[in-house]
Tab-separated table of C-alpha atoms in Angstrom:
chain	number	residue	atom	x	y	z
A	1	MET	CA	-0.003	0.001	-0.001
A	2	ASN	CA	1.340	3.454	-0.943
A	3	GLU	CA	1.843	6.046	1.753
A	4	PHE	CA	-0.385	9.106	1.359
A	5	ASN	CA	1.776	12.060	0.358
A	6	GLU	CA	-0.485	14.397	-1.601
A	7	LEU	CA	-1.013	16.767	1.327
A	8	PHE	CA	1.425	17.778	4.037
A	9	VAL	CA	0.464	17.317	7.680
A	10	LEU	CA	0.030	20.757	9.244
A	11	LYS	CA	-1.577	20.505	12.680
A	12	LYS	CA	-3.821	17.817	14.129
A	13	SER	CA	-6.983	18.904	15.897
A	14	ARG	CA	-9.792	17.098	17.699
A	15	LYS	CA	-12.045	20.136	17.374
A	16	LYS	CA	-14.825	19.602	14.835
A	17	PRO	CA	-14.962	22.248	12.126
A	18	GLN	CA	-17.504	25.037	12.526
A	19	GLU	CA	-19.381	26.984	9.863
A	20	GLY	CA	-17.186	29.923	8.864
A	21	ASP	CA	-13.886	28.280	9.831
A	22	VAL	CA	-11.109	29.139	7.386
A	23	PHE	CA	-8.416	26.512	6.988
A	24	LEU	CA	-5.189	25.854	5.108
A	25	ILE	CA	-4.124	22.816	3.110
A	26	GLN	CA	-0.652	22.225	1.701
A	27	PRO	CA	-0.339	20.042	-1.422
A	28	LEU	CA	3.239	21.125	-2.282
A	29	ARG	CA	6.209	22.531	-0.404
A	30	ASP	CA	5.688	26.311	-0.032
A	31	THR	CA	2.203	26.128	-1.576
A	32	TYR	CA	-0.885	26.580	0.564
A	33	TYR	CA	-4.541	26.951	-0.369
A	34	TYR	CA	-7.318	28.306	1.777
A	35	GLY	CA	-10.608	26.578	2.340
A	36	LYS	CA	-13.754	27.536	4.186
A	37	VAL	CA	-16.375	25.481	5.989
A	38	ILE	CA	-19.746	26.521	4.590
A	39	LYS	CA	-22.067	24.017	6.252
A	40	THR	CA	-21.662	21.449	9.034
A	41	ASN	CA	-23.845	18.592	10.220
A	42	ILE	CA	-25.423	18.007	6.812
A	43	VAL	CA	-28.752	16.215	6.875
A	44	SER	CA	-29.185	14.271	3.632
A	45	THR	CA	-31.183	11.492	2.011
A	46	ASN	CA	-27.750	10.032	1.243
A	47	PRO	CA	-26.700	8.406	4.541
A	48	PHE	CA	-23.010	8.711	3.612
A	49	LEU	CA	-23.268	12.522	3.727
A	50	ASN	CA	-25.146	12.835	7.026
A	51	GLY	CA	-23.267	14.736	9.699
A	52	TRP	CA	-20.450	15.914	7.431
A	53	ASN	CA	-19.250	19.270	6.098
A	54	LEU	CA	-19.607	21.300	2.917
A	55	ILE	CA	-16.369	23.118	2.107
A	56	TYR	CA	-15.078	25.463	-0.569
A	57	LEU	CA	-11.397	25.512	-1.642
A	58	TYR	CA	-10.058	28.683	-3.219
A	59	ARG	CA	-7.739	28.911	-6.239
A	60	GLU	CA	-5.378	31.635	-4.997
A	61	SER	CA	-2.301	29.994	-3.465
A	62	VAL	CA	0.102	31.501	-0.952
A	63	VAL	CA	3.688	30.575	-0.111
A	64	ILE	CA	3.590	31.403	3.592
A	65	ARG	CA	1.161	30.368	6.302
A	66	ASP	CA	-0.713	33.344	7.657
A	67	ASN	CA	-4.181	34.536	8.455
A	68	HIS	CA	-4.410	37.289	5.828
A	69	PHE	CA	-6.991	35.396	3.824
A	70	TYR	CA	-9.876	37.838	3.590
A	71	ASP	CA	-9.124	39.043	0.043
A	72	LEU	CA	-8.474	35.502	-1.216
A	73	LEU	CA	-11.853	33.894	-0.427
A	74	ASP	CA	-13.670	34.657	-3.661
A	75	THR	CA	-16.486	32.337	-4.781
A	76	HIS	CA	-15.705	33.346	-8.376
A	77	ASN	CA	-12.281	31.794	-7.949
A	78	LEU	CA	-12.738	28.257	-6.574
A	79	LEU	CA	-9.965	25.698	-6.951
A	80	LEU	CA	-12.429	22.769	-7.069
A	81	PRO	CA	-16.226	22.542	-7.023
A	82	PRO	CA	-17.801	22.478	-3.536
A	83	ILE	CA	-16.983	19.301	-1.626
A	84	VAL	CA	-18.628	17.290	1.141
A	85	THR	CA	-15.975	15.910	3.484
A	86	ASN	CA	-15.717	14.336	6.924
A	87	HIS	CA	-13.705	15.531	9.950
A	88	LYS	CA	-10.591	13.398	9.264
A	89	GLY	CA	-8.804	16.191	7.394
A	90	TRP	CA	-8.722	18.147	10.650
A	91	TYR	CA	-8.220	15.155	12.961
A	92	ASP	CA	-5.276	13.851	10.928
A	93	GLY	CA	-3.772	17.320	10.506
A	94	TYR	CA	-4.137	17.857	6.754
A	95	PHE	CA	-6.555	20.801	7.257
A	96	GLU	CA	-5.462	23.460	9.750
A	97	THR	CA	-8.014	26.011	10.926
A	98	VAL	CA	-6.393	29.465	10.844
A	99	GLY	CA	-9.315	31.827	11.311
A	100	PHE	CA	-12.988	32.535	11.004
A	101	GLU	CA	-15.080	34.563	8.594
A	102	ARG	CA	-18.842	34.839	8.599
A	103	ILE	CA	-20.462	33.063	5.659
A	104	SER	CA	-21.677	35.606	3.126
A	105	SER	CA	-24.964	35.481	1.248
A	106	GLU	CA	-22.917	34.970	-1.941
A	107	GLU	CA	-21.337	31.856	-0.422
A	108	LYS	CA	-24.718	30.569	0.760
A	109	ASN	CA	-26.248	31.076	-2.676
A	110	LEU	CA	-23.437	29.692	-4.825
A	111	SER	CA	-24.731	27.669	-7.773
A	112	TYR	CA	-23.437	24.109	-7.256
A	113	GLY	CA	-24.598	20.526	-7.319
A	114	PHE	CA	-23.462	16.935	-7.364
A	115	ILE	CA	-23.973	14.384	-10.155
A	116	ASP	CA	-25.651	11.279	-8.769
A	117	LYS	CA	-24.359	8.452	-10.972
A	118	SER	CA	-25.244	5.605	-8.634
A	119	LYS	CA	-28.979	5.669	-8.110
A	120	ASP	CA	-30.394	8.033	-10.722
A	121	LYS	CA	-28.224	8.292	-13.808
A	122	ASN	CA	-26.892	11.823	-14.132
A	123	LYS	CA	-29.423	13.531	-11.875
A	124	ILE	CA	-27.938	16.552	-10.152
A	125	ARG	CA	-28.591	16.905	-6.439
A	126	ASN	CA	-27.675	19.221	-3.614
A	127	GLU	CA	-25.877	17.952	-0.501
A	128	GLU	CA	-29.247	17.207	1.116
A	129	GLY	CA	-30.104	14.809	-1.713
A	130	LEU	CA	-32.757	17.004	-3.310
A	131	GLU	CA	-32.828	16.978	-7.096
A	132	LEU	CA	-31.891	20.236	-8.808
A	133	HIS	CA	-33.939	21.045	-11.904
A	134	SER	CA	-31.443	23.403	-13.517
A	135	ARG	CA	-27.772	22.880	-14.190
A	136	PRO	CA	-25.620	24.665	-11.568
A	137	GLU	CA	-22.397	26.492	-12.318
A	138	HIS	CA	-20.195	24.158	-10.213
A	139	ILE	CA	-20.632	20.369	-10.411
A	140	SER	CA	-18.803	17.439	-8.851
A	141	GLY	CA	-19.569	13.824	-7.956
A	142	TYR	CA	-22.264	13.006	-5.411
A	143	GLY	CA	-20.592	11.518	-2.378
A	144	LEU	CA	-18.244	11.940	0.511
A	145	VAL	CA	-14.705	13.021	-0.438
A	146	SER	CA	-11.909	12.350	2.042
A	147	TYR	CA	-8.774	14.444	2.403
A	148	GLY	CA	-7.084	11.829	0.205
A	149	GLY	CA	-9.548	12.447	-2.624
A	150	ILE	CA	-9.097	16.172	-2.204
A	151	GLY	CA	-5.295	15.873	-2.306
A	152	ARG	CA	-5.416	13.687	-5.420
A	153	ALA	CA	-7.848	16.085	-7.146
A	154	ILE	CA	-5.561	19.054	-6.426
A	155	HIS	CA	-2.511	17.235	-7.780
A	156	ARG	CA	-4.402	16.198	-10.919
A	157	LEU	CA	-5.522	19.811	-11.384
A	158	LEU	CA	-1.960	21.106	-10.923
A	159	ASN	CA	-0.817	18.569	-13.558
A	160	ASP	CA	-3.576	19.623	-16.020
A	161	GLU	CA	-5.359	16.286	-15.656
A	162	ASP	CA	-9.047	15.541	-15.141
A	163	HIS	CA	-9.614	16.426	-11.500
A	164	LEU	CA	-13.348	15.896	-11.046
A	165	MET	CA	-14.230	13.782	-8.054
């Protein structure tokens, strides 16, 4: 079995993420990306998503760890489509919370969805499992994505490969 090396360990935490938490991830030496927790404790018709977190990852990278992120959290500049993930990224130290910023109405109303390929061929749903009847701007796969999936998607994106989860 290969050792996971697509994200650097930053700081382990037993604290569950909270809505509005801003965090860092590090896929490469001297390259950090910010993320933000948009929703926690998801309630969904998909039992694999219940209790987890909706996060956004932002495209603008930084070379030093700091908490000057306010100008970098732009929903028009996402690194990957919105993602539902569990708490292991924080517990295992791959996501480090560095600050807090209230969730804006723009973030709450972002146009996104998840393609449900398992049950209903190509239906697009929100994280709660409700079918969307128009195609959203941001689309990814319908399911839980671990920090490993996020790390692999970032590396594929940085290598100009298909990065959709």
